[in-house]
Coordinates of C-alpha atoms and ligand atoms in Angstrom, one line a residue:
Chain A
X1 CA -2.6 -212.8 -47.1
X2 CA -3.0 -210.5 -49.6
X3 CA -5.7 -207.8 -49.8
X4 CA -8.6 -208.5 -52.5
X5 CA -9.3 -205.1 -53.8
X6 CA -11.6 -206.3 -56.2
X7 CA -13.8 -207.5 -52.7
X8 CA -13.1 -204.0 -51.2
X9 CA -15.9 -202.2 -52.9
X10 CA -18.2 -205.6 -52.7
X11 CA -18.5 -205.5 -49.3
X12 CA -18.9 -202.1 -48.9
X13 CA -21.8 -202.6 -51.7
X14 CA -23.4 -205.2 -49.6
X15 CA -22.7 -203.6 -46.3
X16 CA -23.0 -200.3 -47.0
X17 CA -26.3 -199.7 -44.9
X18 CA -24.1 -200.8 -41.8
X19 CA -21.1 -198.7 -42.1
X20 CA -23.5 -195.4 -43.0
X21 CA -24.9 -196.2 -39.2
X22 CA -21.9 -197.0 -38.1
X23 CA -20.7 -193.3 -39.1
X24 CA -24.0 -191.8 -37.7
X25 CA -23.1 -192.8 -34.2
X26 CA -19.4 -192.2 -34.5
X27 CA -19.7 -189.0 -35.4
X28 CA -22.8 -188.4 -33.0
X29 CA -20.7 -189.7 -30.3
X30 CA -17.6 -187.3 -31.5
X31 CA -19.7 -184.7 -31.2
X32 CA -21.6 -184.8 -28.7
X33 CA -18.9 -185.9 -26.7
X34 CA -16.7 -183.0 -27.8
X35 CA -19.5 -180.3 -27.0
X36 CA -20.6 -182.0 -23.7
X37 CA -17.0 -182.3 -22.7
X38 CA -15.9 -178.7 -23.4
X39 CA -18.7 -177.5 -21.2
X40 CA -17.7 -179.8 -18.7
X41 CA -14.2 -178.5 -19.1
X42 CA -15.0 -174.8 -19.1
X43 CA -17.0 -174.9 -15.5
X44 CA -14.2 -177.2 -14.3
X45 CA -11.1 -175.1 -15.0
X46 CA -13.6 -172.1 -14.0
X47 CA -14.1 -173.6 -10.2
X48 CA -10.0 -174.7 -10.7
X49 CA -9.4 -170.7 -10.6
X50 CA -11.5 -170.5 -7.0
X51 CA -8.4 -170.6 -4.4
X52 CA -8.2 -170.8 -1.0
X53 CA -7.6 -167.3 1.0
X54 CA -6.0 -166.7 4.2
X55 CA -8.9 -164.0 4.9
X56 CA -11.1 -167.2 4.3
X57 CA -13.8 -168.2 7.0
X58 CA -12.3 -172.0 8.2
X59 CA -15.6 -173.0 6.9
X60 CA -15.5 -171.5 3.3
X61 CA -11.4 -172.9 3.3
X62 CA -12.5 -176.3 4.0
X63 CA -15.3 -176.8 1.6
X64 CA -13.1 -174.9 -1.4
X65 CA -10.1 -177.7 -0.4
X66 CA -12.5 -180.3 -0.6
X67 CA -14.3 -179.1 -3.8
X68 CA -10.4 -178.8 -5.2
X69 CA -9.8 -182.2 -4.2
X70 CA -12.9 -183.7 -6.1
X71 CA -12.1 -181.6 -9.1
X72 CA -8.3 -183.3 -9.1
X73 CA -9.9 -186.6 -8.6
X74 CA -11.7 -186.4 -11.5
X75 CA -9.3 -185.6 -13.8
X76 CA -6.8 -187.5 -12.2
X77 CA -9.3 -190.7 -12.7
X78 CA -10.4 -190.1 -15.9
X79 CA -7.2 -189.4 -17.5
X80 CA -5.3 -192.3 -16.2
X81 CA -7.6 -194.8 -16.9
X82 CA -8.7 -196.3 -20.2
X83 CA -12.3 -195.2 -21.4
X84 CA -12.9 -199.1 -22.2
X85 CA -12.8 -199.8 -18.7
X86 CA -14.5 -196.3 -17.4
X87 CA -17.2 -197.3 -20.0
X88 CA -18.0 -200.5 -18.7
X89 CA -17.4 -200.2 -14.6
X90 CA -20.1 -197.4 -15.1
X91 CA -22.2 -198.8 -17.3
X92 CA -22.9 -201.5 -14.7
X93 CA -22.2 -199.6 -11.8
X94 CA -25.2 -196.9 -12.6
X95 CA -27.4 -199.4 -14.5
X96 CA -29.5 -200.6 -11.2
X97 CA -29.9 -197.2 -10.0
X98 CA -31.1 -195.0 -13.4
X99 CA -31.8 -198.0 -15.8
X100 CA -29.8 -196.5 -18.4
X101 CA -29.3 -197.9 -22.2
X102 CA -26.1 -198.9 -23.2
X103 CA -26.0 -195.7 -25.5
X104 CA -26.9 -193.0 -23.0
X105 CA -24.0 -194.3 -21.2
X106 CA -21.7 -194.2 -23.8
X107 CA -22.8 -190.5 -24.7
X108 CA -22.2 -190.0 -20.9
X109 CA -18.7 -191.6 -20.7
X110 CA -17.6 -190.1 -23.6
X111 CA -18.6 -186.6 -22.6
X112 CA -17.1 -187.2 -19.1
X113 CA -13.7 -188.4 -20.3
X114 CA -13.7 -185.6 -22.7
X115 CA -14.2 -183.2 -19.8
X116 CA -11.6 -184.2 -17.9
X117 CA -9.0 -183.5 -20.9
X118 CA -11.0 -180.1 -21.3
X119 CA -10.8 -179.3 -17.8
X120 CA -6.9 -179.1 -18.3
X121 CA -6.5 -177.7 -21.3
X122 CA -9.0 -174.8 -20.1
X123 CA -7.1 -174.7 -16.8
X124 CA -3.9 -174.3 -18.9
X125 CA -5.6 -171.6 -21.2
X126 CA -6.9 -169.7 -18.5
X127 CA -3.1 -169.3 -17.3
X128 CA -1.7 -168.6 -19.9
X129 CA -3.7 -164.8 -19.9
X130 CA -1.7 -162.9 -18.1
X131 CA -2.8 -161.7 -14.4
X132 CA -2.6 -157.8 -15.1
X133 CA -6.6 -158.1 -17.0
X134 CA -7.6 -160.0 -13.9
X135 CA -6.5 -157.5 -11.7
X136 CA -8.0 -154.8 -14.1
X137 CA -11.2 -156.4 -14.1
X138 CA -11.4 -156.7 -10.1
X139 CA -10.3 -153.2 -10.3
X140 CA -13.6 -151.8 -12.0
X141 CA -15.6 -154.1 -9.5
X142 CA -16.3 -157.1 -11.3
X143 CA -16.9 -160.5 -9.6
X144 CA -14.3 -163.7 -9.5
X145 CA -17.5 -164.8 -12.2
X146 CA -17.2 -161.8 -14.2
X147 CA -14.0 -161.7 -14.6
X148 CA -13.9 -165.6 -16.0
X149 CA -16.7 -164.9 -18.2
X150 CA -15.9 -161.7 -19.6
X151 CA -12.5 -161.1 -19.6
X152 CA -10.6 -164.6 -19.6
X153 CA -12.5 -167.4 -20.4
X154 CA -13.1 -165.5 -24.2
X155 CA -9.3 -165.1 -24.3
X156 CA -8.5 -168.5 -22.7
X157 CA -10.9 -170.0 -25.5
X158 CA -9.5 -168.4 -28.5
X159 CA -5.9 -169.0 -27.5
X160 CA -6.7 -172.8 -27.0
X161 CA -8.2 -173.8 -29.9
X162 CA -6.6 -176.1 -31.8
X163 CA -6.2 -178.0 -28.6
X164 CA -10.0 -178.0 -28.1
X165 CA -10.1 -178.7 -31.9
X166 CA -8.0 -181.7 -31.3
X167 CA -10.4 -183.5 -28.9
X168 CA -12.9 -183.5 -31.7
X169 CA -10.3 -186.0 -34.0
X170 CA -9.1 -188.0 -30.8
X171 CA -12.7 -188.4 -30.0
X172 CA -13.7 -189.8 -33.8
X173 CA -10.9 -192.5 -33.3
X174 CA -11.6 -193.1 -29.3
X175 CA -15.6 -193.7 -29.6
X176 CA -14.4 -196.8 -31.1
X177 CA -13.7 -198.1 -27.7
X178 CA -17.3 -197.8 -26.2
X179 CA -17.9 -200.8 -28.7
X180 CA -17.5 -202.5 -25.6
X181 CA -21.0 -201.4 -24.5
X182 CA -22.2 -203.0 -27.6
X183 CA -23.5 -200.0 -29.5
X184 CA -23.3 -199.7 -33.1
X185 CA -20.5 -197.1 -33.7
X186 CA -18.3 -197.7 -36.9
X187 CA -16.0 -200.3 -35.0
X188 CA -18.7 -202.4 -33.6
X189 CA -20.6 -202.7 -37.3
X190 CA -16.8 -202.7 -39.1
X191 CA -16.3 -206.3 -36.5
X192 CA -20.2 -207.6 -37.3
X193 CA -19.8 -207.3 -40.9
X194 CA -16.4 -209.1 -40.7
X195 CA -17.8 -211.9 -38.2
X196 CA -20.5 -212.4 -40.7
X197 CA -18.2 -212.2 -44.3
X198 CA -14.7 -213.7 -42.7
X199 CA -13.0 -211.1 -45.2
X200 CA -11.0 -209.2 -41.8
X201 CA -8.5 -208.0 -44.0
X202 CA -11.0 -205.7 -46.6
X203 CA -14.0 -204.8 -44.5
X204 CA -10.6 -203.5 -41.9
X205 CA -9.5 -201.7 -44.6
X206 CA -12.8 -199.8 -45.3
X207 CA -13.4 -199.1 -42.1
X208 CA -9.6 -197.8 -41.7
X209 CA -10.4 -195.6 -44.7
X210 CA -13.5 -193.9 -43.7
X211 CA -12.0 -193.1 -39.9
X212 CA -9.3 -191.5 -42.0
X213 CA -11.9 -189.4 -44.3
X214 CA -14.0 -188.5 -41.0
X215 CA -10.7 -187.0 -39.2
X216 CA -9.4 -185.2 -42.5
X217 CA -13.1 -183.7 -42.8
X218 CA -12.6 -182.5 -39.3
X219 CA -9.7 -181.4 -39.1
X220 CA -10.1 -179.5 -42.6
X221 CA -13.4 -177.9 -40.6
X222 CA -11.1 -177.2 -37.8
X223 CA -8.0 -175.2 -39.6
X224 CA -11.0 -173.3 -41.8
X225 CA -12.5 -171.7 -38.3
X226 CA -9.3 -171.5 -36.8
X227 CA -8.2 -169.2 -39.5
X228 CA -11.3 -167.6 -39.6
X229 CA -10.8 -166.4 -35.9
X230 CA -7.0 -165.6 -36.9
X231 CA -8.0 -163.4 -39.8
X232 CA -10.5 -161.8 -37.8
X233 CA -7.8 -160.9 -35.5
X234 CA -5.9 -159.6 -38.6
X235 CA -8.6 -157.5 -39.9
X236 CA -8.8 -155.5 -36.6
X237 CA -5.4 -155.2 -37.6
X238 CA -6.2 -153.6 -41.1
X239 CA -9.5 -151.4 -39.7
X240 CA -7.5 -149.7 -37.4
X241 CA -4.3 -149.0 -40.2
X242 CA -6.7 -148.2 -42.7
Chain B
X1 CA -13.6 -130.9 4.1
X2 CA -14.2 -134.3 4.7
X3 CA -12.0 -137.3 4.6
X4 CA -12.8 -139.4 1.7
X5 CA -10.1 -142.2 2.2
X6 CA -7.9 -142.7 5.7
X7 CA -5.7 -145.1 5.9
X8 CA -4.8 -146.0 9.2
X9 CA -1.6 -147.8 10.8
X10 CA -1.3 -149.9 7.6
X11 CA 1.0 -153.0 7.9
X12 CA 1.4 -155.8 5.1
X13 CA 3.6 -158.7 5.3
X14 CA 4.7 -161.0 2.4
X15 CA 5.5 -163.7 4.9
X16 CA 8.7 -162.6 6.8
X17 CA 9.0 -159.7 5.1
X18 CA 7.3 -156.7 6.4
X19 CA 6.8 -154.5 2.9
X20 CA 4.2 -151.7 4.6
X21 CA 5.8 -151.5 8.5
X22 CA 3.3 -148.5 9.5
X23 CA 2.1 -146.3 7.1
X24 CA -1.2 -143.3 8.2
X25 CA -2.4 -141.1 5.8
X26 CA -5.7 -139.3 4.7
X27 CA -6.9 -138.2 1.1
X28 CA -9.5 -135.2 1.2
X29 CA -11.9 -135.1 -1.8
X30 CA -10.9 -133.2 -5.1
X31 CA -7.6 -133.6 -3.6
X32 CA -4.5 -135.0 -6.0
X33 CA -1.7 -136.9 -3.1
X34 CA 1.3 -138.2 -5.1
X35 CA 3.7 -141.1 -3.6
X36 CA 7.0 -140.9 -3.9
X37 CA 10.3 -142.9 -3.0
X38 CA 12.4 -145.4 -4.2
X39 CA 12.3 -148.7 -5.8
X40 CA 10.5 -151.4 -3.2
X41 CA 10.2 -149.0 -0.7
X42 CA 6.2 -150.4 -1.0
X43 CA 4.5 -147.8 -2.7
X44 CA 2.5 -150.0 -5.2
X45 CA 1.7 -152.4 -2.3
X46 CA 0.5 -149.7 -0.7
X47 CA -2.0 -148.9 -3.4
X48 CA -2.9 -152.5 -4.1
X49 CA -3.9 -152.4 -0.7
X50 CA -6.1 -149.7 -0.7
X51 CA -8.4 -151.1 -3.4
X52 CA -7.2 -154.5 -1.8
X53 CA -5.8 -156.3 -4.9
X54 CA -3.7 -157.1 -1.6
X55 CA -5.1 -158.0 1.9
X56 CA -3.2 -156.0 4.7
X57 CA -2.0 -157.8 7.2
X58 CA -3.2 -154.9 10.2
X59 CA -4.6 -151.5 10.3
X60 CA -7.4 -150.0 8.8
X61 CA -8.7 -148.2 5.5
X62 CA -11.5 -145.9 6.0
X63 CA -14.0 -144.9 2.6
X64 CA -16.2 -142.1 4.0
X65 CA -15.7 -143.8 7.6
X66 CA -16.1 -147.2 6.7
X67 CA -13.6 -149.5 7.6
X68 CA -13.7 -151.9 4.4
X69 CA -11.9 -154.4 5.5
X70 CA -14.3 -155.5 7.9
X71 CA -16.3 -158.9 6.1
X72 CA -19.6 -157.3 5.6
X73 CA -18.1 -154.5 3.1
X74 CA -19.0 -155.2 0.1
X75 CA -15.7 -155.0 -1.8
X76 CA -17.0 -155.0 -5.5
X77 CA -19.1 -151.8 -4.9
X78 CA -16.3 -150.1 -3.3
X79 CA -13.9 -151.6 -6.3
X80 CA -16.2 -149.5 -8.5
X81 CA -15.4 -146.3 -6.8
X82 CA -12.1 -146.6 -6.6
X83 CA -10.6 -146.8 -9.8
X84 CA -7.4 -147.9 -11.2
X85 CA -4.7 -147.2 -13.1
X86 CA -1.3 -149.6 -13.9
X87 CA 1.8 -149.1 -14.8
X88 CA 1.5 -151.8 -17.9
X89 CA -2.3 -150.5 -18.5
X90 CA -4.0 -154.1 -18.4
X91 CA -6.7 -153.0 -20.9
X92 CA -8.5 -155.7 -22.4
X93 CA -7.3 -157.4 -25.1
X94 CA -9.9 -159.4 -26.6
X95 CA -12.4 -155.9 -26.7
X96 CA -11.7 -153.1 -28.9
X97 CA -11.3 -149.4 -27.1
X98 CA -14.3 -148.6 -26.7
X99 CA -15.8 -152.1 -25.2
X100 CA -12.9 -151.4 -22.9
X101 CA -14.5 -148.6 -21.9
X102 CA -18.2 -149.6 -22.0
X103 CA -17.9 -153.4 -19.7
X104 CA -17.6 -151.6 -16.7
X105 CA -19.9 -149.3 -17.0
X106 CA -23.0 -152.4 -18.5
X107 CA -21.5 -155.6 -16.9
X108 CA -20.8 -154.1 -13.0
X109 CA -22.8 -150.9 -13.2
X110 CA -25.7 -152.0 -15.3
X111 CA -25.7 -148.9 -17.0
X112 CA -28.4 -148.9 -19.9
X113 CA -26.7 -149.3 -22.8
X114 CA -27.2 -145.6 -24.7
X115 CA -25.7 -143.7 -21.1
X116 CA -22.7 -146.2 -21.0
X117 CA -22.1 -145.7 -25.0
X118 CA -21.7 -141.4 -24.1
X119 CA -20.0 -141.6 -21.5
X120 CA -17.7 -144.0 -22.8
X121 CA -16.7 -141.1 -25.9
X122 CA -17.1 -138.8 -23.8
X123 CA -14.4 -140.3 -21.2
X124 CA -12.6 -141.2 -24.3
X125 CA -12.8 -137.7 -25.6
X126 CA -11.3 -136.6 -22.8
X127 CA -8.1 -138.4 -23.0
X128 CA -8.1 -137.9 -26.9
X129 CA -8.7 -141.5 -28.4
X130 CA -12.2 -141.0 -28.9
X131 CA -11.1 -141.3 -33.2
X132 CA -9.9 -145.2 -32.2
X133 CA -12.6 -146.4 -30.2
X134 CA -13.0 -149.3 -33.0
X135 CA -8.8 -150.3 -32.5
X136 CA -7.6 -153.1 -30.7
X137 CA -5.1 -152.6 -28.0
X138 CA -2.6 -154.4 -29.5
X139 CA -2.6 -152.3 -32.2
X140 CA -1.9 -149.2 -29.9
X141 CA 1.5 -147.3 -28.7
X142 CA 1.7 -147.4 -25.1
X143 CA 0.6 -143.9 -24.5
X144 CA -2.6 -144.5 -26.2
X145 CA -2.9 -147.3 -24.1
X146 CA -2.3 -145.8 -20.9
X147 CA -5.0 -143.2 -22.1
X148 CA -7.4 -145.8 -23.4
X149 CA -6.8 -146.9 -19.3
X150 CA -7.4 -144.0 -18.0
X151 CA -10.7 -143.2 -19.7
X152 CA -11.8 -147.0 -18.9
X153 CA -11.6 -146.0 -15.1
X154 CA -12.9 -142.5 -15.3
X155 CA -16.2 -144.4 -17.5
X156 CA -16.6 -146.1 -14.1
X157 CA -17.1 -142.5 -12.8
X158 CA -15.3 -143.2 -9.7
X159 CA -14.7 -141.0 -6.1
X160 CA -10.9 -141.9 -6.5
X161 CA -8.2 -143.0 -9.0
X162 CA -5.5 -144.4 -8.1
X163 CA -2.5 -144.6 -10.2
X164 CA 0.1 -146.6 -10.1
X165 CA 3.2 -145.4 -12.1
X166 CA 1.3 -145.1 -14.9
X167 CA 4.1 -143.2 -17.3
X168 CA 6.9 -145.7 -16.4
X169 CA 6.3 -148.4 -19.1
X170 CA 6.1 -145.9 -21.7
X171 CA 8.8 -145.0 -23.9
X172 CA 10.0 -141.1 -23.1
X173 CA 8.5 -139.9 -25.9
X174 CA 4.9 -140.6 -24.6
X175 CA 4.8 -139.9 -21.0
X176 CA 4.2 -136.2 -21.4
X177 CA 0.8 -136.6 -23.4
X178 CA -0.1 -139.2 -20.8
X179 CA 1.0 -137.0 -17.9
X180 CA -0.6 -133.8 -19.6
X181 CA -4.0 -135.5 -19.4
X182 CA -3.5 -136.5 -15.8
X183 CA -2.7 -133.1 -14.9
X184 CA -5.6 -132.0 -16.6
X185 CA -7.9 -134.2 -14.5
X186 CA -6.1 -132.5 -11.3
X187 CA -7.1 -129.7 -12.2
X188 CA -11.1 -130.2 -12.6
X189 CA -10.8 -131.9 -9.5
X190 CA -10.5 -135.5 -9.8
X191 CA -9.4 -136.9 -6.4
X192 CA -6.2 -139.4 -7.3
X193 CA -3.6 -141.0 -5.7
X194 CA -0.6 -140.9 -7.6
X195 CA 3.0 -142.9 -7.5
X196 CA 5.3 -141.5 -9.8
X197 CA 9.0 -141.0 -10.5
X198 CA 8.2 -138.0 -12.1
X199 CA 9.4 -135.2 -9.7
X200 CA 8.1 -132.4 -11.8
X201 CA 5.0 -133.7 -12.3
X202 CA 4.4 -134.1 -8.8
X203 CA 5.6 -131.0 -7.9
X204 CA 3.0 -128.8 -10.3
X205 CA -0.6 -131.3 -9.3
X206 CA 0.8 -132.3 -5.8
X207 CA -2.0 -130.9 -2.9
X208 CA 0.1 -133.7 -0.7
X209 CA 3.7 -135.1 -1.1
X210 CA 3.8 -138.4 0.5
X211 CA 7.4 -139.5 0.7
X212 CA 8.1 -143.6 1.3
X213 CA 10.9 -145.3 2.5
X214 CA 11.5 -149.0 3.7
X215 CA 7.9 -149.4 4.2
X216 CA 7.0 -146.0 6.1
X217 CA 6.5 -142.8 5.3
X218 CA 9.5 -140.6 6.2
X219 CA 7.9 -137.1 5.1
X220 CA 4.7 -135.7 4.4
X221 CA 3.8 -132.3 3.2
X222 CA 2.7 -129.6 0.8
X223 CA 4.8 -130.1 -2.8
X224 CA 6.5 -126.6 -1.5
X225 CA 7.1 -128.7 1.7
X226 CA 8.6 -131.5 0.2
X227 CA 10.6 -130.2 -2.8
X228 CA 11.6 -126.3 -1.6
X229 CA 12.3 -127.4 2.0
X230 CA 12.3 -131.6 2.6
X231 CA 13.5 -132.1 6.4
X232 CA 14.2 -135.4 6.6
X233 CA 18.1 -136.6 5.7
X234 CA 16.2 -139.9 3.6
X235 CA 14.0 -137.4 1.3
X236 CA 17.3 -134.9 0.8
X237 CA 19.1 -137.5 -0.1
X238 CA 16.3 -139.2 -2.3
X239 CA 15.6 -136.0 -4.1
X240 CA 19.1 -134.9 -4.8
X241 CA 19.4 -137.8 -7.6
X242 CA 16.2 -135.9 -9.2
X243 CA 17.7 -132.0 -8.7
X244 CA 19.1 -131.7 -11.9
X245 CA 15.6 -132.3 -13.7
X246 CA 14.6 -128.9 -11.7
X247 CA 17.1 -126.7 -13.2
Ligands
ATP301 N1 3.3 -160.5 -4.0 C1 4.4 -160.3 -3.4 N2 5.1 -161.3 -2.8 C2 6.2 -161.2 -2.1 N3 6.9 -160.0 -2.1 C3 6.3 -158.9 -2.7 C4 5.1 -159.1 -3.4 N4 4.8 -157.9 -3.9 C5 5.8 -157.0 -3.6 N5 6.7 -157.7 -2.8 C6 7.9 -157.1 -2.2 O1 7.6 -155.9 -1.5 C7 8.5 -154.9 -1.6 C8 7.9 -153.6 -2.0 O2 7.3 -153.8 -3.3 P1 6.5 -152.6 -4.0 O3 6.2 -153.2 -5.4 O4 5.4 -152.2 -3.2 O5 7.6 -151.5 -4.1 P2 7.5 -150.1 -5.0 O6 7.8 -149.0 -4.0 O7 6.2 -150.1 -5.7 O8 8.7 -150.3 -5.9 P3 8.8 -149.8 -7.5 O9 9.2 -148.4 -7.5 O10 10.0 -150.6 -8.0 O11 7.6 -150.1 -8.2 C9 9.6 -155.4 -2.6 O12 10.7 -155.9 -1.8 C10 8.9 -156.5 -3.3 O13 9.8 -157.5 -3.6
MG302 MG1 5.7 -150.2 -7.8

């Protein structure tokens, strides 16, 4: 059982065609679902914020409970289950109704799993600014809306970023799993081209190795803009001093 | 002169407790009425109240006549004309000093950008920080703060301010340029509401004294009223720990 090097960069020679569309929808898939999902996340731990008053009419009290209730659901759901299986059961369950391909679901799954993980780290963002700017900005008349988009969403954002950040990586490694709707991300080519050659242990190997260079590239991409936005921060520091 | 703001039998419960038990009192324009009393005694709920960062639980606020707690008010147009002020200055922290003083003004008022940018310096000329309108908060002492708050309320160019302890957070050093400024808006007739543990202070702006205690208010009256000749027992008592900063 020992690894043939000298096959390592034969099959990727052969193959290489493969794994280069294999990384195209990887990383599409990353992406998108990282975007899609931070969107999704950002108007979901927005309505989170929306809490029922007693000065409520019963009717306004009932549909904000309900709309809280859906909103944990989702989460709930989508965080306790495994994407594998969320990809599939949905897959199926909305193919009669929109004819969807296999990869329009899997860039909707991914986006809507990612949401749900967004949702809560936006949630936890948005508490962790502190209530005295909310109460400032409701002071000078803005709107529950204003006040998320202009005062703490920008905060909750900048103070959650390497979390956000980190959904980017976890989604590079968790795409693999929508090979069970048979689309031709990196894992899905990685197990054709080892059905076909029977070398598991090497064309493994490659595939191991370019996950690995895909979430080192991100997360170098991630720390630069993260310390972009930090030094910006500094240099207010140094205009002001100066 | 007409009342601009009348509160009316105010109550406010936090559950069981009963923070504001009965409190009536009116605030004329260009008038400056400053709170005073002890610790939980419910001054700032008081103030929340009237720009109802609280509900009340019963009574009735009046702005030029208009009960606003009724559901048809429109509580972010009234929010803009009655400014605020807090004791740990809640200024922005993500815009510089001047955006503090400029969101307000285009986000709420939709002010046209070129009117909101003067009266922005000229608000934060006022309170003198108009030379760090680029800094960030966090890069400001808590006077400058405070004044960097006050001109982002006065930008809103409201009827009323309302102040809530606004020197307390600051170390001693720095409540005298903040309360300088505040007295300085008395005087051109800015109509405030001020809660303060500064007894002198209140006793050179002061048209009305309002003295608090256990959620109501035990004495009301002219600052020569309230510090030359308080009547009630609770307000000679309350004002004899503050005598010897009159000598
Ligand atoms: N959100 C709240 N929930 C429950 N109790 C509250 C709340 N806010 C205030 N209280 C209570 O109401 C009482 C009055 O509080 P308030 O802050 O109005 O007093 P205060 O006169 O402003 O005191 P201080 O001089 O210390 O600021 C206190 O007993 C306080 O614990
Ligand atoms: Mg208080």
């Amino acid at each position: 059982m020992a690894i043939d090097f000298g096959k390592l960069a034969d099959i990727f020679v052969t193959n290489w065609p493969m794994f280069l569309h294999g990384i195209y929808i990887t990383v599409l898939f990353a992406i998108v679902g990282t975007v899609c999902g931070f969107i999704i996340g950002l108007i979901i731990g927005s309505l989170k914020t929306i809490k029922v008053n007693d000065y409520d009419k019963p009717i306004i009290k009932i549909l904000k409970t309900m709309m809280q209730a859906v909103l944990r659901f989702y989460v709930w759901v989508f965080r306790g289950t495994p994407m594998m299986i969320q990809a599939v059961f949905l897959y199926y369950l909305f193919k009669p109704l929109i004819n969807w391909t296999s990869f329009e679901a899997a860039l909707v799954i991914i986006s809507v799993n990612t949401g749900a993980y967004m949702a809560e780290i936006i949630r936890s963002g948005i508490q962790s600014i502190d209530k005295g700017q909310s109460e400032a900005a409701q002071s000078i008349g803005m709107s529950h809306f204003q006040n998320l988009i202009y005062i703490i969403l920008p905060q909750a954002i900048q103070n959650s970023f390497p979390s956000i950040g980190n959904q980017l990586i976890v989604n590079i490694k968790d795409s693999s799993m929508l090979n069970v709707l048979q689309v031709t991300e990196l894992y899905f080519q990685t197990m054709s081209i080892a059905g076909s050659n029977m070398r598991f242990i090497e064309t493994y190997l490659i595939s191991a190795i370019i996950y690995l260079i895909l979430t080192s590239v991100a997360s170098f991409i991630l720390n630069c803009l993260e310390r972009k936005t930090n030094h910006e921060g500094k240099k207010r520091h140094i205009d002001f001093c100066s | 002169m007409e009342e601009l703001l009348s509160v009316i039998n105010l109550q406010k419960n936090f559950d069981e407790l009963e923070v504001l038990k009965d409190v009536s009192f009116s605030v004329k324009s260009r008038e400056a009425v400053t709170i005073i009393g002890a610790s939980g005694s419910g001054k700032s709920t008081l103030l929340r109240s009237i720009n109802l960062l609280e509900r009340p639980s019963g009574g009735q606020i009046l702005f030029h006549g208009q009960n606003i707690m009724e559901n048809s008010f429109d509580v972010n147009s009234y929010r803009q004309k009655v400014a605020m002020v807090f004791q740990n200055f809640n200024l922005f922290n993500h815009l510089n000093v001047l955006q503090n003083c400029l969101i307000g003004q285009t986000k709420v008022k939709k002010i046209g950008k070129d009117e909101a940018l003067d009266k922005a310096l000229y608000y934060l000329e006022k309170v003198g920080m108009r030379q760090f309108k680029d800094a960030y908060p966090q890069t400001l002492s808590g006077g400058q703060k405070q004044r960097v708050a006050i001109a982002r309320a006065l930008a809103m160019e409201p009827e009323i301010v309302l102040f809530d302890e606004p020197t307390s957070a600051l170390d001693p050093e720095m409540v005298q340029e903040v309360l300088d400024i505040m007295q300085k808006l008395a005087k051109e007739g800015l109509t405030m509401i001020v809660v303060t543990h500064e007894m002198q202070f209140a006793r050179d702006v002061s048209d009305k004294v309002i003295f608090m205690d256990k959620g109501i208010i035990a004495e009301e009256g002219s600052a020569e009223d309230i510090f030359a000749h308080p009547k009630n027992p609770r307000t000679i008592q309350f004002l004899s720990r503050y005598r010897q900063s009159f000598v």
